[in-house]
mmCIF file of C-alpha atoms in Angstrom:
data_model
loop_
_atom_site.group_PDB
_atom_site.id
_atom_site.type_symbol
_atom_site.label_atom_id
_atom_site.label_comp_id
_atom_site.label_asym_id
_atom_site.label_seq_id
_atom_site.Cartn_x
_atom_site.Cartn_y
_atom_site.Cartn_z
ATOM 1 C CA MET H 1 63.485 39.241 129.172
ATOM 2 C CA SER H 2 61.730 39.450 125.868
ATOM 3 C CA GLY H 3 64.214 37.216 124.068
ATOM 4 C CA ASP H 4 66.778 37.628 121.364
ATOM 5 C CA VAL H 5 66.419 40.402 118.827
ATOM 6 C CA LEU H 6 68.348 40.215 115.562
ATOM 7 C CA PHE H 7 69.693 43.600 114.512
ATOM 8 C CA ILE H 8 70.380 43.359 110.773
ATOM 9 C CA VAL H 9 72.877 45.764 109.190
ATOM 10 C CA GLY H 10 71.772 45.916 105.556
ATOM 11 C CA SER H 11 74.646 47.623 103.741
ATOM 12 C CA VAL H 12 77.418 45.433 102.370
ATOM 13 C CA ARG H 13 79.498 48.178 100.747
ATOM 14 C CA PRO H 14 83.230 48.258 101.512
ATOM 15 C CA VAL H 15 82.915 51.853 102.775
ATOM 16 C CA ARG H 16 79.632 52.283 104.586
ATOM 17 C CA VAL H 17 78.067 53.845 107.651
ATOM 18 C CA GLY H 18 75.443 51.274 108.634
ATOM 19 C CA ASP H 19 77.909 49.514 110.890
ATOM 20 C CA GLN H 20 78.644 52.801 112.679
ATOM 21 C CA LEU H 21 74.972 53.625 113.158
ATOM 22 C CA GLY H 22 74.167 50.047 114.116
ATOM 23 C CA GLU H 23 76.771 49.963 116.864
ATOM 24 C CA HIS H 24 75.332 53.056 118.538
ATOM 25 C CA ILE H 25 71.683 52.116 118.016
ATOM 26 C CA VAL H 26 72.278 48.680 119.545
ATOM 27 C CA LYS H 27 73.913 50.344 122.562
ATOM 28 C CA LEU H 28 70.930 52.693 122.921
ATOM 29 C CA PHE H 29 68.512 49.753 122.787
ATOM 30 C CA GLU H 30 70.583 47.675 125.208
ATOM 31 C CA ASP H 31 70.666 50.579 127.643
ATOM 32 C CA ALA H 32 66.859 50.704 127.387
ATOM 33 C CA GLY H 33 66.905 47.127 128.696
ATOM 34 C CA ASP H 34 64.843 43.980 128.413
ATOM 35 C CA ALA H 35 66.362 42.275 125.376
ATOM 36 C CA ARG H 36 69.416 40.457 124.144
ATOM 37 C CA ILE H 37 70.485 41.891 120.817
ATOM 38 C CA THR H 38 72.564 40.030 118.266
ATOM 39 C CA MET H 39 73.955 42.096 115.417
ATOM 40 C CA VAL H 40 73.915 40.354 112.034
ATOM 41 C CA ASP H 41 75.961 42.133 109.393
ATOM 42 C CA LEU H 42 74.798 41.066 105.928
ATOM 43 C CA ARG H 43 78.308 41.696 104.631
ATOM 44 C CA GLU H 44 79.666 39.091 107.045
ATOM 45 C CA LEU H 45 76.703 36.752 106.543
ATOM 46 C CA ALA H 46 77.658 36.797 102.839
ATOM 47 C CA LEU H 47 74.572 35.123 101.441
ATOM 48 C CA PRO H 48 75.004 34.527 97.706
ATOM 49 C CA PHE H 49 72.154 35.709 95.522
ATOM 50 C CA LEU H 50 69.261 33.377 96.243
ATOM 51 C CA ASP H 51 70.453 29.941 95.201
ATOM 52 C CA GLU H 52 67.957 27.572 96.801
ATOM 53 C CA PRO H 53 66.421 25.249 94.207
ATOM 54 C CA LYS H 54 63.011 25.217 95.929
ATOM 55 C CA MET H 55 60.710 28.074 96.865
ATOM 56 C CA PRO H 56 61.458 29.444 100.343
ATOM 57 C CA ALA H 57 57.780 29.059 101.298
ATOM 58 C CA LEU H 58 58.307 25.288 101.303
ATOM 59 C CA GLY H 59 61.054 25.530 103.939
ATOM 60 C CA LYS H 60 63.044 22.732 102.269
ATOM 61 C CA TYR H 61 66.470 24.307 102.307
ATOM 62 C CA GLU H 62 69.436 22.500 100.786
ATOM 63 C CA HIS H 63 72.313 24.898 101.421
ATOM 64 C CA GLU H 64 74.003 25.248 104.808
ATOM 65 C CA HIS H 65 74.115 29.049 104.560
ATOM 66 C CA THR H 66 70.330 29.081 104.179
ATOM 67 C CA LYS H 67 69.818 26.687 107.081
ATOM 68 C CA ARG H 68 72.009 28.859 109.327
ATOM 69 C CA TRP H 69 70.143 32.021 108.275
ATOM 70 C CA SER H 70 66.804 30.280 108.832
ATOM 71 C CA ASP H 71 67.864 29.146 112.314
ATOM 72 C CA GLN H 72 68.982 32.665 113.260
ATOM 73 C CA VAL H 73 65.748 34.291 112.159
ATOM 74 C CA ALA H 74 63.449 31.549 113.467
ATOM 75 C CA GLY H 75 65.246 31.575 116.828
ATOM 76 C CA SER H 76 64.794 35.298 117.354
ATOM 77 C CA SER H 77 61.876 37.023 119.043
ATOM 78 C CA ALA H 78 62.069 39.979 116.661
ATOM 79 C CA VAL H 79 64.207 41.696 114.057
ATOM 80 C CA VAL H 80 65.440 45.230 113.520
ATOM 81 C CA ILE H 81 66.439 46.009 109.942
ATOM 82 C CA LEU H 82 68.780 48.959 109.406
ATOM 83 C CA THR H 83 68.839 49.844 105.724
ATOM 84 C CA PRO H 84 70.447 52.557 103.636
ATOM 85 C CA GLU H 85 68.677 54.191 100.724
ATOM 86 C CA TYR H 86 70.442 53.721 97.391
ATOM 87 C CA ASN H 87 69.013 55.600 94.400
ATOM 88 C CA TRP H 88 65.614 55.918 96.093
ATOM 89 C CA GLY H 89 65.451 52.204 96.908
ATOM 90 C CA TYR H 90 66.766 49.621 99.344
ATOM 91 C CA PRO H 91 69.893 47.573 98.579
ATOM 92 C CA ALA H 92 69.785 44.159 96.931
ATOM 93 C CA SER H 93 71.481 42.685 100.009
ATOM 94 C CA VAL H 94 68.409 43.415 102.133
ATOM 95 C CA LYS H 95 65.930 42.054 99.584
ATOM 96 C CA ASN H 96 68.067 38.958 99.094
ATOM 97 C CA ALA H 97 68.210 38.283 102.852
ATOM 98 C CA VAL H 98 64.431 38.605 103.091
ATOM 99 C CA ASP H 99 63.778 36.494 99.986
ATOM 100 C CA TYR H 100 65.859 33.566 101.247
ATOM 101 C CA LEU H 101 63.176 32.791 103.842
ATOM 102 C CA TYR H 102 59.429 32.931 104.130
ATOM 103 C CA LYS H 103 57.784 31.142 107.065
ATOM 104 C CA GLU H 104 60.467 32.465 109.423
ATOM 105 C CA TRP H 105 59.222 36.030 108.829
ATOM 106 C CA LYS H 106 55.520 35.242 109.429
ATOM 107 C CA ASP H 107 54.217 37.162 112.463
ATOM 108 C CA LYS H 108 57.785 38.173 113.388
ATOM 109 C CA PRO H 109 57.787 41.507 115.267
ATOM 110 C CA ALA H 110 59.997 43.927 113.347
ATOM 111 C CA LEU H 111 61.353 47.440 113.392
ATOM 112 C CA LEU H 112 62.551 49.100 110.205
ATOM 113 C CA ILE H 113 65.133 51.897 110.362
ATOM 114 C CA SER H 114 66.290 53.690 107.222
ATOM 115 C CA TYR H 115 69.009 56.239 106.665
ATOM 116 C CA GLY H 116 70.397 58.416 103.916
ATOM 117 C CA GLY H 117 70.769 61.988 102.749
ATOM 118 C CA GLY H 118 67.020 62.474 103.058
ATOM 119 C CA GLY H 119 66.488 59.849 105.735
ATOM 120 C CA GLY H 120 65.801 56.944 103.406
ATOM 121 C CA LYS H 121 62.068 57.651 103.287
ATOM 122 C CA ARG H 122 61.584 56.205 99.800
ATOM 123 C CA CYS H 123 63.314 52.921 100.528
ATOM 124 C CA TYR H 124 61.432 52.744 103.828
ATOM 125 C CA GLU H 125 58.092 52.887 102.000
ATOM 126 C CA GLN H 126 59.161 50.246 99.486
ATOM 127 C CA LEU H 127 60.597 47.860 102.052
ATOM 128 C CA LEU H 128 57.558 48.299 104.287
ATOM 129 C CA GLN H 129 55.465 46.722 101.523
ATOM 130 C CA VAL H 130 57.834 43.770 101.160
ATOM 131 C CA LEU H 131 58.064 43.121 104.900
ATOM 132 C CA GLY H 132 54.303 43.369 105.245
ATOM 133 C CA ARG H 133 53.843 40.877 102.417
ATOM 134 C CA VAL H 134 55.964 38.237 104.146
ATOM 135 C CA GLY H 135 53.849 38.739 107.255
ATOM 136 C CA MET H 136 56.070 40.696 109.621
ATOM 137 C CA GLN H 137 54.361 42.645 112.393
ATOM 138 C CA LEU H 138 55.940 46.087 112.061
ATOM 139 C CA ALA H 139 56.334 48.794 114.671
ATOM 140 C CA GLU H 140 54.367 51.837 113.539
ATOM 141 C CA THR H 141 56.850 54.565 114.413
ATOM 142 C CA ARG H 142 58.910 55.490 111.385
ATOM 143 C CA VAL H 143 62.609 55.945 111.905
ATOM 144 C CA ASN H 144 64.255 57.783 108.998
ATOM 145 C CA ILE H 145 67.726 59.036 109.922
ATOM 146 C CA VAL H 146 68.848 62.049 107.883
ATOM 147 C CA LEU H 147 72.586 62.030 107.223
ATOM 148 C CA ARG H 148 72.959 65.132 105.081
ATOM 149 C CA ASP H 149 76.302 66.800 105.888
ATOM 150 C CA ALA H 150 77.197 64.005 108.340
ATOM 151 C CA TYR H 151 80.087 62.510 106.362
ATOM 152 C CA GLY H 152 83.795 63.042 106.874
ATOM 153 C CA ASP H 153 86.510 63.076 104.214
ATOM 154 C CA ASP H 154 86.766 59.273 104.475
ATOM 155 C CA ASP H 155 83.042 58.852 103.574
ATOM 156 C CA ARG H 156 82.345 57.575 107.090
ATOM 157 C CA LEU H 157 80.224 59.408 109.639
ATOM 158 C CA LYS H 158 81.988 62.181 111.503
ATOM 159 C CA ASP H 159 80.036 61.460 114.705
ATOM 160 C CA ALA H 160 77.674 58.471 114.624
ATOM 161 C CA ALA H 161 77.062 58.698 118.369
ATOM 162 C CA ALA H 162 75.790 62.278 118.035
ATOM 163 C CA ILE H 163 73.451 61.264 115.203
ATOM 164 C CA VAL H 164 71.965 58.422 117.244
ATOM 165 C CA ASP H 165 71.676 60.745 120.239
ATOM 166 C CA ARG H 166 69.821 63.269 118.052
ATOM 167 C CA GLU H 167 67.397 60.522 116.972
ATOM 168 C CA SER H 168 67.160 58.835 120.386
ATOM 169 C CA ASP H 169 63.570 59.875 121.167
ATOM 170 C CA VAL H 170 62.117 58.356 118.004
ATOM 171 C CA LEU H 171 64.418 55.336 118.250
ATOM 172 C CA ILE H 172 63.329 54.608 121.833
ATOM 173 C CA LYS H 173 59.662 55.097 120.934
ATOM 174 C CA ALA H 174 60.008 52.595 118.078
ATOM 175 C CA TRP H 175 61.972 50.205 120.312
ATOM 176 C CA GLN H 176 59.206 50.312 122.930
ATOM 177 C CA GLU H 177 56.647 49.531 120.224
ATOM 178 C CA LEU H 178 58.756 46.566 119.145
ATOM 179 C CA GLN H 179 58.906 45.349 122.744
ATOM 180 C CA ALA H 180 55.096 45.600 122.944
ATOM 181 C CA LEU H 181 54.757 43.563 119.738
ATOM 182 C CA ILE H 182 57.037 40.901 121.233
ATOM 183 C CA ALA H 183 55.025 40.847 124.467
ATOM 184 C CA ASN H 184 51.744 40.565 122.550
ATOM 185 C CA LYS H 185 53.107 37.672 120.519
ATOM 186 C CA ASP H 186 54.389 35.954 123.672
ATOM 187 C CA GLU H 187 50.884 36.159 125.179
ATOM 188 C CA LEU H 188 49.287 34.302 122.263
#
């Protein structure tokens, strides 16, 4: 086994679709085998806006919520970040979760998945820069899930499973790249 992978659901909105997509993507990845996946929902994690008195790069955390978040990330072999695109950018919840930590992200294998009406391509590009700056080792395959016309009357996805099935080839390719990054890191 390649170890634990944190699957981070980035949207914290009351009505959202990231949880729906995440559930089906995690199942797809689990069916592909060779990893234990733990879903971390940023809405449930409920980190306040960054409130540590010292810079995260120092690793001298005072708050219990930061210590728990640090332990989760540091204890994982890799992370998958599932982010929506809001107004051509990524949500504050994702940036906040990244900014809480620093050393924990260094050399961490990662896979970024964006979604939105146009696939979240703009937020993907922006977040790629941030994740690269904190030193994550990112899978190269881009996963941008287009959700145009996918919503029901309740603003939830009509068929999240069908969307993930439609995107399964690119998702599996990216997942395999993430597994290779984990294996390469394990060999060092």
